[in-house]
PDB file of N, CA and C and ligand atoms in Angstrom:
ATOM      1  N   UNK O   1     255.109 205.780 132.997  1.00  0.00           N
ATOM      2  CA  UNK O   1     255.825 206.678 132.111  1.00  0.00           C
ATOM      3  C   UNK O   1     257.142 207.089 132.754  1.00  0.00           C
ATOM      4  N   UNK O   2     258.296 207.010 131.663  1.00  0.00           N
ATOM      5  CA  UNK O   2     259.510 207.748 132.497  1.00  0.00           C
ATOM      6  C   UNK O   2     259.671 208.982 131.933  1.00  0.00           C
ATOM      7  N   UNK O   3     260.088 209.717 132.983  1.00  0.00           N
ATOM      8  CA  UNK O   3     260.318 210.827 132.883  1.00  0.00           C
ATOM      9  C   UNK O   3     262.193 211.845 132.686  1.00  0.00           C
ATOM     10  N   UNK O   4     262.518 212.195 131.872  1.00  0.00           N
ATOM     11  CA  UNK O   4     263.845 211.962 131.871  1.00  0.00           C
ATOM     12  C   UNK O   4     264.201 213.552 132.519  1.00  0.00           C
ATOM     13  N   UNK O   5     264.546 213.730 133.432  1.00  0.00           N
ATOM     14  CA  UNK O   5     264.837 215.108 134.322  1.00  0.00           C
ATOM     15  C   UNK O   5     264.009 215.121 135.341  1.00  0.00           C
ATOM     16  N   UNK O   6     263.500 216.234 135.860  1.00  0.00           N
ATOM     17  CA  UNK O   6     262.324 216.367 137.091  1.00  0.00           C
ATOM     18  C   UNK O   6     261.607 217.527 136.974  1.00  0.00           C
ATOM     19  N   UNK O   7     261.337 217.692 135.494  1.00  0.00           N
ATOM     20  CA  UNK O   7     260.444 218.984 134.940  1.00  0.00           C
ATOM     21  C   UNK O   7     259.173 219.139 135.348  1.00  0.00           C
ATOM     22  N   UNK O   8     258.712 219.861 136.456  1.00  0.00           N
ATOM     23  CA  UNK O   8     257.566 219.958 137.167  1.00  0.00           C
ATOM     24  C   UNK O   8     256.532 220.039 136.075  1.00  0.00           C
ATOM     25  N   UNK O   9     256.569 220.580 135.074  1.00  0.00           N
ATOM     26  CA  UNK O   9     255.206 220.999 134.136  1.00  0.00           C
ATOM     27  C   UNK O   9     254.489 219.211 133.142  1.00  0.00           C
ATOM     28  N   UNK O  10     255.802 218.855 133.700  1.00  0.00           N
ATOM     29  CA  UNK O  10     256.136 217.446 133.301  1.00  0.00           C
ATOM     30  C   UNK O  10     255.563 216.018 134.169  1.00  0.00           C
ATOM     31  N   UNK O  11     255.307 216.501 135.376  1.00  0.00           N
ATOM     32  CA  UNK O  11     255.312 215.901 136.728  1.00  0.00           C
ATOM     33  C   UNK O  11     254.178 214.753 136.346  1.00  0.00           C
ATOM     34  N   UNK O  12     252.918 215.477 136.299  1.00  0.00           N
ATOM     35  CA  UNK O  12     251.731 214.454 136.309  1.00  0.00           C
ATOM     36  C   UNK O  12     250.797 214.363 134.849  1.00  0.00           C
ATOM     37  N   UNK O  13     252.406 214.237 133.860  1.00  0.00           N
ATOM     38  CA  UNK O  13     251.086 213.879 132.591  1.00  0.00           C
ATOM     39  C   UNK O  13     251.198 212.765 132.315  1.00  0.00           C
ATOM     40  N   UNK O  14     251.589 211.936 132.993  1.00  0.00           N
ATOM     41  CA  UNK O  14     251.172 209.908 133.250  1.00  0.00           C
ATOM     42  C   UNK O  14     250.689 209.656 134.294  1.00  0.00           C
ATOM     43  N   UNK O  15     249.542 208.645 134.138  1.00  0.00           N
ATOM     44  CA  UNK O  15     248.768 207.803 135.387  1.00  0.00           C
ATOM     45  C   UNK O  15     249.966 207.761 136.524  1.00  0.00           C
ATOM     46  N   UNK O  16     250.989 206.892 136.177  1.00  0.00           N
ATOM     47  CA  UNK O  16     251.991 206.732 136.910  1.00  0.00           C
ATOM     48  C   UNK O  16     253.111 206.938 136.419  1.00  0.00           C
ATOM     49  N   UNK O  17     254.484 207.916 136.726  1.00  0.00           N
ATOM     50  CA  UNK O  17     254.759 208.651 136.279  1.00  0.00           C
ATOM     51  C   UNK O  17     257.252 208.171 137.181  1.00  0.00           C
ATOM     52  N   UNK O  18     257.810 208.076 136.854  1.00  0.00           N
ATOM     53  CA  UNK O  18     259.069 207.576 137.107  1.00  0.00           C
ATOM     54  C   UNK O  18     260.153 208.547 137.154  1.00  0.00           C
ATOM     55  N   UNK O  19     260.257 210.182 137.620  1.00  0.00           N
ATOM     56  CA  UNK O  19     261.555 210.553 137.029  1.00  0.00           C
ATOM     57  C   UNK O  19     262.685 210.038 137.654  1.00  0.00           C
ATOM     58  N   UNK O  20     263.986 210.343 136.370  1.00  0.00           N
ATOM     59  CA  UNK O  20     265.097 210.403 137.035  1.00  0.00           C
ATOM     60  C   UNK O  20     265.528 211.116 136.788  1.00  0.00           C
ATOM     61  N   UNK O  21     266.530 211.449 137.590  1.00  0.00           N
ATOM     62  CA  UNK O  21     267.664 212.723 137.408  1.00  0.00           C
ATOM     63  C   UNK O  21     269.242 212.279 138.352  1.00  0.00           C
ATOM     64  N   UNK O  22     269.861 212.665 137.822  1.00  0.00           N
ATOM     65  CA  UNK O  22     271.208 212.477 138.491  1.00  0.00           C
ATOM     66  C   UNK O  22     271.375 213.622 139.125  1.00  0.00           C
ATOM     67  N   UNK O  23     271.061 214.141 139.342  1.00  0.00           N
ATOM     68  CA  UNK O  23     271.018 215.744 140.749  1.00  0.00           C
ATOM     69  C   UNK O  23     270.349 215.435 141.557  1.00  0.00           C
ATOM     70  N   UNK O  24     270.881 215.617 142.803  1.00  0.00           N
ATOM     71  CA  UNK O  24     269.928 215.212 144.058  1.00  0.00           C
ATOM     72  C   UNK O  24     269.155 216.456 144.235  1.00  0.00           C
ATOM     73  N   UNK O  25     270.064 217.498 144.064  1.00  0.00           N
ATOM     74  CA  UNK O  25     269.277 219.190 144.854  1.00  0.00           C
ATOM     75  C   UNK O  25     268.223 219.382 143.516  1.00  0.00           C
ATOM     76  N   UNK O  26     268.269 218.976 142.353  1.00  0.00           N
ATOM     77  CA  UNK O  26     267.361 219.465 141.156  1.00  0.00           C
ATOM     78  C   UNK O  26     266.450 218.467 142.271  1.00  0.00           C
ATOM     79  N   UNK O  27     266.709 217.488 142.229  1.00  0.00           N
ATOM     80  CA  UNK O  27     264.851 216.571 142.827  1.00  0.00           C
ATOM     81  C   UNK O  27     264.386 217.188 144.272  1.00  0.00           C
ATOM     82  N   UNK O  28     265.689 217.597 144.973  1.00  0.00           N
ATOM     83  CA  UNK O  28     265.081 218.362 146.048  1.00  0.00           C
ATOM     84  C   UNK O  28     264.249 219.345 146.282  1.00  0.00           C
ATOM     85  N   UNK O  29     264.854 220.315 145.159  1.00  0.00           N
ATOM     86  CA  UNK O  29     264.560 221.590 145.167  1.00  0.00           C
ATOM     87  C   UNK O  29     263.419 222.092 143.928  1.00  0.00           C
ATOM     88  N   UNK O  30     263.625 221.215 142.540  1.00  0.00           N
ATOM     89  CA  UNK O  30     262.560 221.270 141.254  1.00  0.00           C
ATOM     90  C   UNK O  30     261.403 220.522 141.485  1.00  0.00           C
ATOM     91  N   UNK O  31     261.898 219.135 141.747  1.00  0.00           N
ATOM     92  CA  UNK O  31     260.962 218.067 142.009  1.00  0.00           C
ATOM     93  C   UNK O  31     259.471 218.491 142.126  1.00  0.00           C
ATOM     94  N   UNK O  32     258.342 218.640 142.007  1.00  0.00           N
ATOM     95  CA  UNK O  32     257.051 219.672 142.999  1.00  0.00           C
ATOM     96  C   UNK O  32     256.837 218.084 144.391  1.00  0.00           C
ATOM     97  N   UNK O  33     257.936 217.352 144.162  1.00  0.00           N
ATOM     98  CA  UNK O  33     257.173 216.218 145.226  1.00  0.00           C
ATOM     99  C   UNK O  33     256.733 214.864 144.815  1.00  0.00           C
ATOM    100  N   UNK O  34     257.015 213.709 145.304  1.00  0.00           N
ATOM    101  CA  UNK O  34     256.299 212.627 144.702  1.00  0.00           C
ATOM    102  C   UNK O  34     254.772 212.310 145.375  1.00  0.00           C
ATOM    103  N   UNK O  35     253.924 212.028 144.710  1.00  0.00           N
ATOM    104  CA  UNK O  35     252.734 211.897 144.773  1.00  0.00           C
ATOM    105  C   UNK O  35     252.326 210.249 144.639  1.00  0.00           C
ATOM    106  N   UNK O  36     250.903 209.955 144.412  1.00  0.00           N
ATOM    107  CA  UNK O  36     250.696 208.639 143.871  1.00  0.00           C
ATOM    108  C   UNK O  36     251.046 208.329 142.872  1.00  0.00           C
ATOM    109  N   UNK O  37     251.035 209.421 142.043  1.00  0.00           N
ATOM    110  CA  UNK O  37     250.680 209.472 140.740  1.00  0.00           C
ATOM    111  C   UNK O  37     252.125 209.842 140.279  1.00  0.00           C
ATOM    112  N   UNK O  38     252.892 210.150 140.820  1.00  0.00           N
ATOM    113  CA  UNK O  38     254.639 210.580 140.127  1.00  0.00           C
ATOM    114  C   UNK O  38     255.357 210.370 141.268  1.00  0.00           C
ATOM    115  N   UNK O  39     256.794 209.778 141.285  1.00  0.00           N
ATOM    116  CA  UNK O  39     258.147 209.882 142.139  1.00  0.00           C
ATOM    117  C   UNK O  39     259.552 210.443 141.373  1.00  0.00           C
ATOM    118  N   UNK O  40     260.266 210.899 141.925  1.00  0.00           N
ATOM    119  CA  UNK O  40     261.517 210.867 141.305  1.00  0.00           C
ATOM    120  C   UNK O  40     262.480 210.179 142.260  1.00  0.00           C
ATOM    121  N   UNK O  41     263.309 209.333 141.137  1.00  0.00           N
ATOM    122  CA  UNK O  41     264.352 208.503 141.555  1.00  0.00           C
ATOM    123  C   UNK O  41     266.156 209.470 141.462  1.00  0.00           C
ATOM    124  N   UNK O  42     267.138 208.693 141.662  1.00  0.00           N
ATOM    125  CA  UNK O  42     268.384 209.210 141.476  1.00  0.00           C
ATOM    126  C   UNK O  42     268.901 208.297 140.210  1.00  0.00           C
ATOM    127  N   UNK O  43     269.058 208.979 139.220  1.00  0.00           N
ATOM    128  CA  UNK O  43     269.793 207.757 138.472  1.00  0.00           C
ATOM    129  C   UNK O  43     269.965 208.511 137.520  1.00  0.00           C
ATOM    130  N   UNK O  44     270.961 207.474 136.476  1.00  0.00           N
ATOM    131  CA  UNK O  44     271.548 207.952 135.114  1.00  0.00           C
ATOM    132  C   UNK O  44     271.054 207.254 134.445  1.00  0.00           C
ATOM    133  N   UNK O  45     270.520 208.752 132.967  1.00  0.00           N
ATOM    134  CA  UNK O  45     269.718 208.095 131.936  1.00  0.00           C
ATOM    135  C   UNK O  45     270.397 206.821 131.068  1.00  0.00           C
ATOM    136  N   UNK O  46     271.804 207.141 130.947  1.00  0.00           N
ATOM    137  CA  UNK O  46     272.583 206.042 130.067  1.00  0.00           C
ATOM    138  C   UNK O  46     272.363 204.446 130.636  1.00  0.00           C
ATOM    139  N   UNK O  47     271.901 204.690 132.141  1.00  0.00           N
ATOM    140  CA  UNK O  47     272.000 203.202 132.582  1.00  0.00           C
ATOM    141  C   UNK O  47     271.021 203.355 133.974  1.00  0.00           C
ATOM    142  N   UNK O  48     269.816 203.164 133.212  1.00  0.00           N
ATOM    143  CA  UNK O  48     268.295 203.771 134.268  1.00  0.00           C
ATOM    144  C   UNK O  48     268.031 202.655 134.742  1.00  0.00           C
ATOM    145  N   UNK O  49     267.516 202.975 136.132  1.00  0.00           N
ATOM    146  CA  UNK O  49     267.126 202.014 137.631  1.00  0.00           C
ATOM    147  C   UNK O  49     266.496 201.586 137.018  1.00  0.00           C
ATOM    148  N   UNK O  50     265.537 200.702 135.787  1.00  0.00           N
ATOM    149  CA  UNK O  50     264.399 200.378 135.680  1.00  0.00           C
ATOM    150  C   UNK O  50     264.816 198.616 135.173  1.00  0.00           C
ATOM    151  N   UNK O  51     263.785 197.708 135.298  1.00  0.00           N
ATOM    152  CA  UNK O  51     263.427 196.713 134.999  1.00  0.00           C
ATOM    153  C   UNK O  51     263.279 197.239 133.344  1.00  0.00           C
ATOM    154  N   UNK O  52     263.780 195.852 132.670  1.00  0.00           N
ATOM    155  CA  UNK O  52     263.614 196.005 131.451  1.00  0.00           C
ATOM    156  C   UNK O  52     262.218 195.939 131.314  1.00  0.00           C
ATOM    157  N   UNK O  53     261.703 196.118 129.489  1.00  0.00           N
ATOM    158  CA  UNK O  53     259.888 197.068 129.686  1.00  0.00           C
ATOM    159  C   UNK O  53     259.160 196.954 130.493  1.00  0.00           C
ATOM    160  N   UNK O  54     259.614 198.193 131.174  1.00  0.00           N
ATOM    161  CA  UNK O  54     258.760 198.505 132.635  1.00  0.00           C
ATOM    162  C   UNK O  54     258.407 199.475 132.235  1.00  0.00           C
ATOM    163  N   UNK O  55     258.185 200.524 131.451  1.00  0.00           N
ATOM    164  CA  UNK O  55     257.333 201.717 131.241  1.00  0.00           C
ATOM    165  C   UNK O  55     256.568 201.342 129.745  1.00  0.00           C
ATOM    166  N   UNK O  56     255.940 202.262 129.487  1.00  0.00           N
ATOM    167  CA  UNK O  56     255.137 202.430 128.401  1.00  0.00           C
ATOM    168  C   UNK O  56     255.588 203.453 127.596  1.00  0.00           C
ATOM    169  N   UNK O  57     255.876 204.775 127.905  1.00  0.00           N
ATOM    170  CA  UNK O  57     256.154 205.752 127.206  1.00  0.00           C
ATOM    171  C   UNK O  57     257.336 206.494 127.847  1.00  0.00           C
ATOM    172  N   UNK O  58     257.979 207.421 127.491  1.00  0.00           N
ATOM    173  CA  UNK O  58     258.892 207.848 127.993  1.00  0.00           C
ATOM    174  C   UNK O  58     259.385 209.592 127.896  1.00  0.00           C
ATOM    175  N   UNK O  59     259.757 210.632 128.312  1.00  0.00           N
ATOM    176  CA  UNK O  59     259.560 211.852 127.751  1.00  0.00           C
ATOM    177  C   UNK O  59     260.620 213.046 128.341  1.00  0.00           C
ATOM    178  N   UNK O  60     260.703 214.057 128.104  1.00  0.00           N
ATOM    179  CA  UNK O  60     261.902 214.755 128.425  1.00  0.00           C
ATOM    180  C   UNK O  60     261.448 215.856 127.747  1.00  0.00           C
ATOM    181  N   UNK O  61     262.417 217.252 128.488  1.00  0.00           N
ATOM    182  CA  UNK O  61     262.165 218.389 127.851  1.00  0.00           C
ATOM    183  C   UNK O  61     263.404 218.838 127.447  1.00  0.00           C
ATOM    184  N   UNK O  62     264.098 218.873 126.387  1.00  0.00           N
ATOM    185  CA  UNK O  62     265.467 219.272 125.970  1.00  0.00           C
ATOM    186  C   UNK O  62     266.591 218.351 126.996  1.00  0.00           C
ATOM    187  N   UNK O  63     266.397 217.247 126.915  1.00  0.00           N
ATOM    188  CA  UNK O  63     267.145 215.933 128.052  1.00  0.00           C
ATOM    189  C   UNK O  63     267.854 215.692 126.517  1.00  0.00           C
ATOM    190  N   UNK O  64     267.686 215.400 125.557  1.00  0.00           N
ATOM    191  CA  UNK O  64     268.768 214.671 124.444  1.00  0.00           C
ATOM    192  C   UNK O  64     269.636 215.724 124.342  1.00  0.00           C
ATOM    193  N   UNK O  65     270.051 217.125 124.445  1.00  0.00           N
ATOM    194  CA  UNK O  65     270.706 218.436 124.262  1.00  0.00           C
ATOM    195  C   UNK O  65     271.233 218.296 125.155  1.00  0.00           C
ATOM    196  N   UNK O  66     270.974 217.009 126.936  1.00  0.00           N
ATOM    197  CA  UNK O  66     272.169 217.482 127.576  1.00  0.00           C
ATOM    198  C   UNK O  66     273.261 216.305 127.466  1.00  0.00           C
ATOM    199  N   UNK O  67     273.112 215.808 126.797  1.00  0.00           N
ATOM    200  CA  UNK O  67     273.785 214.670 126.238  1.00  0.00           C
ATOM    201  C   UNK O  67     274.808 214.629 124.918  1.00  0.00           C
ATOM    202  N   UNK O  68     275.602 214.119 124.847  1.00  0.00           N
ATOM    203  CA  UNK O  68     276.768 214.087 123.586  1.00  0.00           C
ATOM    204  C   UNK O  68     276.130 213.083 122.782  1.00  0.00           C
ATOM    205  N   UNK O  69     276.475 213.575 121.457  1.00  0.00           N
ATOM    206  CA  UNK O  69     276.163 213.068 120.128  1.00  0.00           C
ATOM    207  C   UNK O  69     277.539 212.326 119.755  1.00  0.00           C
ATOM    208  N   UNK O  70     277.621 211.069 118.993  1.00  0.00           N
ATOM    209  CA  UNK O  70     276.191 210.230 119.389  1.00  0.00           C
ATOM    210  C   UNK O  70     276.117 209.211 120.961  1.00  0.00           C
ATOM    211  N   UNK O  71     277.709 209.497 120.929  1.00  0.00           N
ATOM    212  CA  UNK O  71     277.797 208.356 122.287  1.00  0.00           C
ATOM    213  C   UNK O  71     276.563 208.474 123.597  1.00  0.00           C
ATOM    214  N   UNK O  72     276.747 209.037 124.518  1.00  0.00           N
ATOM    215  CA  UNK O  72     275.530 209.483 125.324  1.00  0.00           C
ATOM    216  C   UNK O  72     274.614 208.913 125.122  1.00  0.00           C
ATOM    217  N   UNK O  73     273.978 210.234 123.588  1.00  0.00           N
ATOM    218  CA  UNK O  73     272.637 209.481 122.962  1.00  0.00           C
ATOM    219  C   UNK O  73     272.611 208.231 122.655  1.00  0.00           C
ATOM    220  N   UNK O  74     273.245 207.161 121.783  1.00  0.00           N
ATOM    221  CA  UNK O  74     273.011 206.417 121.059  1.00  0.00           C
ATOM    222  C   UNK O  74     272.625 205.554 122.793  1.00  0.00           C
ATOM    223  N   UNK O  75     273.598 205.815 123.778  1.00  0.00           N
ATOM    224  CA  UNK O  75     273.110 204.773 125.061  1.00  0.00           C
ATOM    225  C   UNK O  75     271.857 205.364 125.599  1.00  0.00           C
ATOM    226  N   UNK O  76     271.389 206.391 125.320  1.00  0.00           N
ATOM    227  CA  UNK O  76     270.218 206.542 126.179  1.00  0.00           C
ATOM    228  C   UNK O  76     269.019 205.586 125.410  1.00  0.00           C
ATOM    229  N   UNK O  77     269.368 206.003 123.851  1.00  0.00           N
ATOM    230  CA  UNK O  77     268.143 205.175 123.177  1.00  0.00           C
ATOM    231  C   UNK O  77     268.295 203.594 123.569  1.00  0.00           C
ATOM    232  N   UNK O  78     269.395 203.382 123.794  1.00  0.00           N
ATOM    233  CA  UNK O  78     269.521 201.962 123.571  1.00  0.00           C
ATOM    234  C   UNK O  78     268.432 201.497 124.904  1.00  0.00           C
ATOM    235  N   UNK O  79     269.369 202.347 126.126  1.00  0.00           N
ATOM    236  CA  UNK O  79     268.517 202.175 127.573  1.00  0.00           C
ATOM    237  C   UNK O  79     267.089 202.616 127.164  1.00  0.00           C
ATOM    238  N   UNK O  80     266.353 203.380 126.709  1.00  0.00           N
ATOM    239  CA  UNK O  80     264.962 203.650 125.944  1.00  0.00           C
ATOM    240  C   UNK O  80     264.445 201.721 125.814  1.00  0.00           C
ATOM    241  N   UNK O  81     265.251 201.531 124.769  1.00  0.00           N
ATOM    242  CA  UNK O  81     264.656 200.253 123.528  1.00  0.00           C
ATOM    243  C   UNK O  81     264.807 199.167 124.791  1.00  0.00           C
ATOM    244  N   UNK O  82     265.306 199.186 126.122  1.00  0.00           N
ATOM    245  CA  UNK O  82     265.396 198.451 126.872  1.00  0.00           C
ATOM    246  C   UNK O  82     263.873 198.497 128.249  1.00  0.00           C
ATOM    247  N   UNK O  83     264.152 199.349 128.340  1.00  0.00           N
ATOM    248  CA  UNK O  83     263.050 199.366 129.090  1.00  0.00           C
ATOM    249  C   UNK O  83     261.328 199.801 128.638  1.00  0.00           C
TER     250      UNK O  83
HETATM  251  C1  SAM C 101     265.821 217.758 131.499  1.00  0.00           C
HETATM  252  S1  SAM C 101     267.369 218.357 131.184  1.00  0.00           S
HETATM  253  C2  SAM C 101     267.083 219.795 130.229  1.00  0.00           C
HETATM  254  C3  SAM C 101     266.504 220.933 130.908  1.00  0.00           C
HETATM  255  C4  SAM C 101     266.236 222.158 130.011  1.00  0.00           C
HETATM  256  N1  SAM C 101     265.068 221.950 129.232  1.00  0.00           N
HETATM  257  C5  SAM C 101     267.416 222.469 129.118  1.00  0.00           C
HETATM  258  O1  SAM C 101     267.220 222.360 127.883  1.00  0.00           O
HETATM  259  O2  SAM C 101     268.418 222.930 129.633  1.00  0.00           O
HETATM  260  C6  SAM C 101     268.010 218.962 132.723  1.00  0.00           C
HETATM  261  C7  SAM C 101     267.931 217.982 133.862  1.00  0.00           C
HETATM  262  O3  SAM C 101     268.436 216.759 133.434  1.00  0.00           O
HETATM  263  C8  SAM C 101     269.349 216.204 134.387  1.00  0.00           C
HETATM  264  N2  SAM C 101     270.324 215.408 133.645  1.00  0.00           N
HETATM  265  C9  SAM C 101     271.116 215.850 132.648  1.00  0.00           C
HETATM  266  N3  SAM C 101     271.847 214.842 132.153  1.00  0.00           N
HETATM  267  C10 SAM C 101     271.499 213.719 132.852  1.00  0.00           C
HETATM  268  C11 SAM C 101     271.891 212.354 132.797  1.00  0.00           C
HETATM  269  N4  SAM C 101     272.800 211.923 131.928  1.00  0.00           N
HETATM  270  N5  SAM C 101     271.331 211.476 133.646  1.00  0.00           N
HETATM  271  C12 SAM C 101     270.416 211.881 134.534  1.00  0.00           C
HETATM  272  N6  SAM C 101     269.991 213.178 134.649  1.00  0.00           N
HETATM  273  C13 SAM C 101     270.524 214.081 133.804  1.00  0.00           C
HETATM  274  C14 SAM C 101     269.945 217.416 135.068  1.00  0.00           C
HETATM  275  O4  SAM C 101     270.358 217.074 136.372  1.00  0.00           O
HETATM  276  C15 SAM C 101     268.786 218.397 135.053  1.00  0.00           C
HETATM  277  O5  SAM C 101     267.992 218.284 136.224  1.00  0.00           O
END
């Protein structure tokens, strides 16, 4: 599962679990930690570290609100429909 930010409440509701975030101190400091079961990476949602479909599901908590309409968005979905 990817995870789009590093929303702790967020952390471990996938088997295996991918965030990213483009803030290093949010993953430093929000992060609760990578586990077996969750890591967080550094990256941008418009153009995410991932192998194309390499996840299953994907999720965020107010992550499309920090993004511009539609440009931003329309690339995050696209990066979505990609991986
Ligand atoms: C998940 S979003 C939204 C958080 C909160 N629910 C809100 O509505 O303000 C906030 C997190 O997303 C990260 N973030 C925002 N835009 C990003 C982008 N384009 N790529 C990667 N991370 C991004 C920020 O660094 C921050 O840690």
């Amino acid at each position: 599962m990817l995870l789009l930010g590093v929303t702790p409440e967020l952390a471990d509701l996938g088997h295996d679990t991918i965030a990213v975030d483009r803030n290093e101190s949010m993953i430093a400091h929000i992060w609760p930690g990578d586990t077996a079961r969750c890591r967080a990476v550094k990256g941008e949602w418009v153009a995410l570290p991932l192998e194309p479909q390499s996840v299953s599901a994907a999720v965020g908590d107010g992550s499309l609100s920090a993004l511009t309409f539609p440009s931003e968005q329309g690339r995050l979905l696209s990066e979505l429909a990609r991986v």
